Tab-separated table of N, CA, C and O in Angstrom:
chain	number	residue	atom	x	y	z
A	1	UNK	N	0.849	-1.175	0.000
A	1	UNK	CA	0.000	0.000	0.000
A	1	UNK	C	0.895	1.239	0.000
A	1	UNK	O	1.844	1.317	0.780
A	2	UNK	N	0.578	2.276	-0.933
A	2	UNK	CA	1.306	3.415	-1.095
A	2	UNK	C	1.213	4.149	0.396
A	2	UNK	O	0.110	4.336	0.909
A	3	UNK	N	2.093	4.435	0.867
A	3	UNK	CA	2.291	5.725	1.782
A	3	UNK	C	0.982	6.491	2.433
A	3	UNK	O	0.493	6.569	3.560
A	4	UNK	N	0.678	7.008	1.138
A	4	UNK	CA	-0.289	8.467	1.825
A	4	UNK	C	-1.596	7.917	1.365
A	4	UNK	O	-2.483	8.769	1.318
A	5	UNK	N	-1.983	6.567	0.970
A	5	UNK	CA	-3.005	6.108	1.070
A	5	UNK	C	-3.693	4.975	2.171
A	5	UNK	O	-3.071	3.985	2.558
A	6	UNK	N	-4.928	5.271	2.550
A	6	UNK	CA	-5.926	4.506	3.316
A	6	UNK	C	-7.048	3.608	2.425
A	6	UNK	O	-7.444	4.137	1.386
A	7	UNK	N	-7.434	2.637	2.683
A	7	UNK	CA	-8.363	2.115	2.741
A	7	UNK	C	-9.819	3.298	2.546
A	7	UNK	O	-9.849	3.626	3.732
A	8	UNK	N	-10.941	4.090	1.926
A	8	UNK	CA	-11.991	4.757	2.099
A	8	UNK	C	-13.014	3.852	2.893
A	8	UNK	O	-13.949	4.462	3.412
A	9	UNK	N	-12.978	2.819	3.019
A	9	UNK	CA	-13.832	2.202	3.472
A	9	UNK	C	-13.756	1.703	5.014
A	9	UNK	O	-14.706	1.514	5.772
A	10	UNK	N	-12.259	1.527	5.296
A	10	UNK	CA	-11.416	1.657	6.341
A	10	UNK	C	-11.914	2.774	6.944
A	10	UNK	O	-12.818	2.387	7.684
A	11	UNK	N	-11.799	3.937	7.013
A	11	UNK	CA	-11.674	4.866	7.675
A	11	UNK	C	-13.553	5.474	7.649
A	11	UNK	O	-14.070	6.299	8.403
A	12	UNK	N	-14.234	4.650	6.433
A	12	UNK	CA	-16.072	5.102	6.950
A	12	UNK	C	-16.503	4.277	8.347
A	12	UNK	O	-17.635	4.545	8.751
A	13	UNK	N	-15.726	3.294	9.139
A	13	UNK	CA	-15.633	2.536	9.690
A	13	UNK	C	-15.609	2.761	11.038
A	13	UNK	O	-16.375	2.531	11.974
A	14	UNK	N	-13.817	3.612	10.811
A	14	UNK	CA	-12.965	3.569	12.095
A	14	UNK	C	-13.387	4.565	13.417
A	14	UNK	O	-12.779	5.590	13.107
A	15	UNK	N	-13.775	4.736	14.148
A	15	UNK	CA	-14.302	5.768	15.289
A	15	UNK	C	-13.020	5.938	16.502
A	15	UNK	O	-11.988	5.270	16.551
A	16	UNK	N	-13.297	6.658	17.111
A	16	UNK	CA	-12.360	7.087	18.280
A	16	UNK	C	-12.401	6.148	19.234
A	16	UNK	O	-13.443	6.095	19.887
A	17	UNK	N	-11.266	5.149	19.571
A	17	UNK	CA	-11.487	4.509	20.713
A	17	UNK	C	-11.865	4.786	21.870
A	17	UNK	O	-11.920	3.868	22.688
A	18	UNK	N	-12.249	6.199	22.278
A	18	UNK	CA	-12.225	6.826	23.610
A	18	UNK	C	-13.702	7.216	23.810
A	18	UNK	O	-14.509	6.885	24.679
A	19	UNK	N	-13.834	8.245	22.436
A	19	UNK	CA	-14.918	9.144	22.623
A	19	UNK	C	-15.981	8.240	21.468
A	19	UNK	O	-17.139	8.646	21.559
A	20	UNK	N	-15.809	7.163	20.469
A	20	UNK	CA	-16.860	6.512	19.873
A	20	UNK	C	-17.296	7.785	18.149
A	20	UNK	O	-18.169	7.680	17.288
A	21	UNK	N	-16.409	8.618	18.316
A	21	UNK	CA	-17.094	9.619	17.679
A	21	UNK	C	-15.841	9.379	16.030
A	21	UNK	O	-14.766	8.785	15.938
A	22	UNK	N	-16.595	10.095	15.079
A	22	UNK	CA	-15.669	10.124	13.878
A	22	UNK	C	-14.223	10.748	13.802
A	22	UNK	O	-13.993	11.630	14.629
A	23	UNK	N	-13.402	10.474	13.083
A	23	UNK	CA	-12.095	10.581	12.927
A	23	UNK	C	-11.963	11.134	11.692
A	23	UNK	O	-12.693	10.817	10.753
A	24	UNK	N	-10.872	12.132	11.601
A	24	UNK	CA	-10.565	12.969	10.380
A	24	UNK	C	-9.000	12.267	9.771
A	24	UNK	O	-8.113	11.760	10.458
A	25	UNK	N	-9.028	12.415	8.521
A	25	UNK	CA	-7.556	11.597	8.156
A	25	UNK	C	-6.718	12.963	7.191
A	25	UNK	O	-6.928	13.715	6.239
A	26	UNK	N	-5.720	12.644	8.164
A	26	UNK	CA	-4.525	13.815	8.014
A	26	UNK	C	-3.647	13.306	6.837
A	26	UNK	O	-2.664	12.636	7.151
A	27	UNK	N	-3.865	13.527	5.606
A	27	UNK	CA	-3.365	12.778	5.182
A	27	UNK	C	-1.484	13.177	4.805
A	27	UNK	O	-0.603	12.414	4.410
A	28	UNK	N	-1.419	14.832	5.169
A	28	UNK	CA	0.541	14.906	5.060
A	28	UNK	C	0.770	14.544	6.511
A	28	UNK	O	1.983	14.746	6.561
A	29	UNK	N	0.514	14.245	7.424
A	29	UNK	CA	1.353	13.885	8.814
A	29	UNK	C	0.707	12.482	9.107
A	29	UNK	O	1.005	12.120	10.245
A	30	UNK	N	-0.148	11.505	8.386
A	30	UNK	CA	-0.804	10.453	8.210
A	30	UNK	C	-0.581	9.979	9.395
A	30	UNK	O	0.278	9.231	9.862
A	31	UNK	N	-2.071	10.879	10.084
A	31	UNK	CA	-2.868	10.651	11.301
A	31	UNK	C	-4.082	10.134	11.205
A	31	UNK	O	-4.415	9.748	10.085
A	32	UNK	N	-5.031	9.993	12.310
A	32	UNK	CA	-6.671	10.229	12.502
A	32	UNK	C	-6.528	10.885	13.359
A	32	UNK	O	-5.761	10.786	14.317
A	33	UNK	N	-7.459	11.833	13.026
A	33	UNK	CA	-7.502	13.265	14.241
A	33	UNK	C	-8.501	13.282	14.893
A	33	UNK	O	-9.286	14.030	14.310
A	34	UNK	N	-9.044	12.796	15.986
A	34	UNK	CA	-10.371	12.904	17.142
A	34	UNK	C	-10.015	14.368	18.054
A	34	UNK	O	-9.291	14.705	18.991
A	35	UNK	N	-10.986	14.954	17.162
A	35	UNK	CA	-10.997	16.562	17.793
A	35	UNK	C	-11.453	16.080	18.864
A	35	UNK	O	-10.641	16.255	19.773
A	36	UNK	N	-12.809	15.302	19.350
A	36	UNK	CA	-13.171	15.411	20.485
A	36	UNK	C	-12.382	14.788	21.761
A	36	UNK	O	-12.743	14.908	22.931
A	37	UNK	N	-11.291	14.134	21.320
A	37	UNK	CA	-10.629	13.469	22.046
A	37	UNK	C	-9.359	14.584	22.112
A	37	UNK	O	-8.925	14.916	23.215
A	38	UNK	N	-9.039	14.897	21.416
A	38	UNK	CA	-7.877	16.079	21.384
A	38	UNK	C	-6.592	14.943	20.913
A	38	UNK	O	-5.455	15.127	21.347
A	39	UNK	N	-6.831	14.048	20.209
A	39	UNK	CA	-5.960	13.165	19.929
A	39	UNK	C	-5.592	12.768	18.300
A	39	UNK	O	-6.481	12.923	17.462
A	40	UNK	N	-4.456	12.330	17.949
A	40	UNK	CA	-3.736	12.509	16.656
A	40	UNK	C	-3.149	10.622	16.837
A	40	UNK	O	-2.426	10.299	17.780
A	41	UNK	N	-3.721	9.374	15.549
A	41	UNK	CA	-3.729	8.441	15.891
A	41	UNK	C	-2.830	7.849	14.708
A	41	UNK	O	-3.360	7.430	13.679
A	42	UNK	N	-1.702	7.837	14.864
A	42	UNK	CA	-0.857	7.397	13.772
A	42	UNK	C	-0.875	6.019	12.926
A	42	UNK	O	-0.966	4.869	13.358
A	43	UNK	N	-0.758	6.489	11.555
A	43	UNK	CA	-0.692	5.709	10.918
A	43	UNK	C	0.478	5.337	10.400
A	43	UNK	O	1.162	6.128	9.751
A	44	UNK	N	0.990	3.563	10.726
A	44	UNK	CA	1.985	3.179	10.156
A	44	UNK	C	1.923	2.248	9.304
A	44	UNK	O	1.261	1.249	9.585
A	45	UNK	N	2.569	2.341	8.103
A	45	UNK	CA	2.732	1.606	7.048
A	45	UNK	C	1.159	0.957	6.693
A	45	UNK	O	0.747	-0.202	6.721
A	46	UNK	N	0.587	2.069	6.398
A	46	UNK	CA	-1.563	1.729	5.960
A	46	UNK	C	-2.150	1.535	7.178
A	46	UNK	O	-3.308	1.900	7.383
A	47	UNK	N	-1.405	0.939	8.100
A	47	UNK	CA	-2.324	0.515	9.142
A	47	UNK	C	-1.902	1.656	10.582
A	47	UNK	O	-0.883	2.008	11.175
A	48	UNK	N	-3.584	1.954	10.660
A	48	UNK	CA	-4.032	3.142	11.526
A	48	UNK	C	-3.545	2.155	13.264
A	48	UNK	O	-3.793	0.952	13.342
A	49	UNK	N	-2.919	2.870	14.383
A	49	UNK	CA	-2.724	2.568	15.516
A	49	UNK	C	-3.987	3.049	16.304
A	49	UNK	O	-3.998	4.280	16.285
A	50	UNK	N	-4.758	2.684	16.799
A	50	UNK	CA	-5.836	2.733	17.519
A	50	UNK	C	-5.711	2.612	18.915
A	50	UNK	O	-6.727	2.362	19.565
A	51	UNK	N	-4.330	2.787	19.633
A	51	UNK	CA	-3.881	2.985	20.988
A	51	UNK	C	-3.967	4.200	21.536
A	51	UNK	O	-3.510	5.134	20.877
A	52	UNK	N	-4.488	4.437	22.685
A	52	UNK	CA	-4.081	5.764	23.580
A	52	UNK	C	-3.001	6.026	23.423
A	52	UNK	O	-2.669	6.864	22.585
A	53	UNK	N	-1.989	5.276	24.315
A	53	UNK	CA	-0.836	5.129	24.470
A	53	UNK	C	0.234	5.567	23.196
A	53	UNK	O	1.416	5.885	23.326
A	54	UNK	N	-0.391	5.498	22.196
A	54	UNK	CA	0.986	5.566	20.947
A	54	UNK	C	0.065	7.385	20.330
A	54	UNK	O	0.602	8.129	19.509
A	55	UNK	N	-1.122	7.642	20.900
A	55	UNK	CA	-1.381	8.857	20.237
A	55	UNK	C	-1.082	9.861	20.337
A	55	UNK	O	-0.894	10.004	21.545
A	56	UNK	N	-0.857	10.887	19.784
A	56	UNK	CA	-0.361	12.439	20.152
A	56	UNK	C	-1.532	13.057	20.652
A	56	UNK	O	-2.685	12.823	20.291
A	57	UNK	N	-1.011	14.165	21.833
A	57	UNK	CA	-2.167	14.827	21.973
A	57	UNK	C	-1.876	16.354	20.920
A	57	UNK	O	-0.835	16.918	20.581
A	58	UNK	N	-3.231	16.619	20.661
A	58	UNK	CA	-3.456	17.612	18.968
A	58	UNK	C	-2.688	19.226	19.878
A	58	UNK	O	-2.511	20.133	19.064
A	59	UNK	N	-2.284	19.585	21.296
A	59	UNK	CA	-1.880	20.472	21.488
A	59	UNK	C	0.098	20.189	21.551
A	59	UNK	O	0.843	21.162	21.666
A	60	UNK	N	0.511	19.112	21.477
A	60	UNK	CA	1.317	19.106	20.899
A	60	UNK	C	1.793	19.282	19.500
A	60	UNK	O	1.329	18.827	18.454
A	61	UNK	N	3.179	20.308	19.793
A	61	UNK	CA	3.737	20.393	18.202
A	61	UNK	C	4.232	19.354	17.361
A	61	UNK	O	4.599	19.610	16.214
């Protein structure tokens, strides 16, 4: 799978592990972004990390 591509069907899918709510896909810093969570959910090599633990929080630079 190329780089800066996802799955579309993947991601009509994927929700916020925390808050249950939709996810935005970043696609130059190839994240999922849960505004309501304040969290940034990295994606490595196609496949999205769905951990607390490995996510950025969105007020970090």
């Amino acid at each position: 799978m190329e780089k800066d591509l996802i799955d579309p069907k993947l991601l009509e899918i994927l929700v916020c592990p925390l808050t249950k709510t939709t996810l935005r896909y970043d696609r130059a810093a190839q994240e999922l972004v849960s505004e309501a969570a304040g969290l940034a959910f990295p994606i490595r090599h196609g496949v999205p990390i769905m951990l607390a633990d490995e996510a950025r929080a969105l007020d970090q630079a």
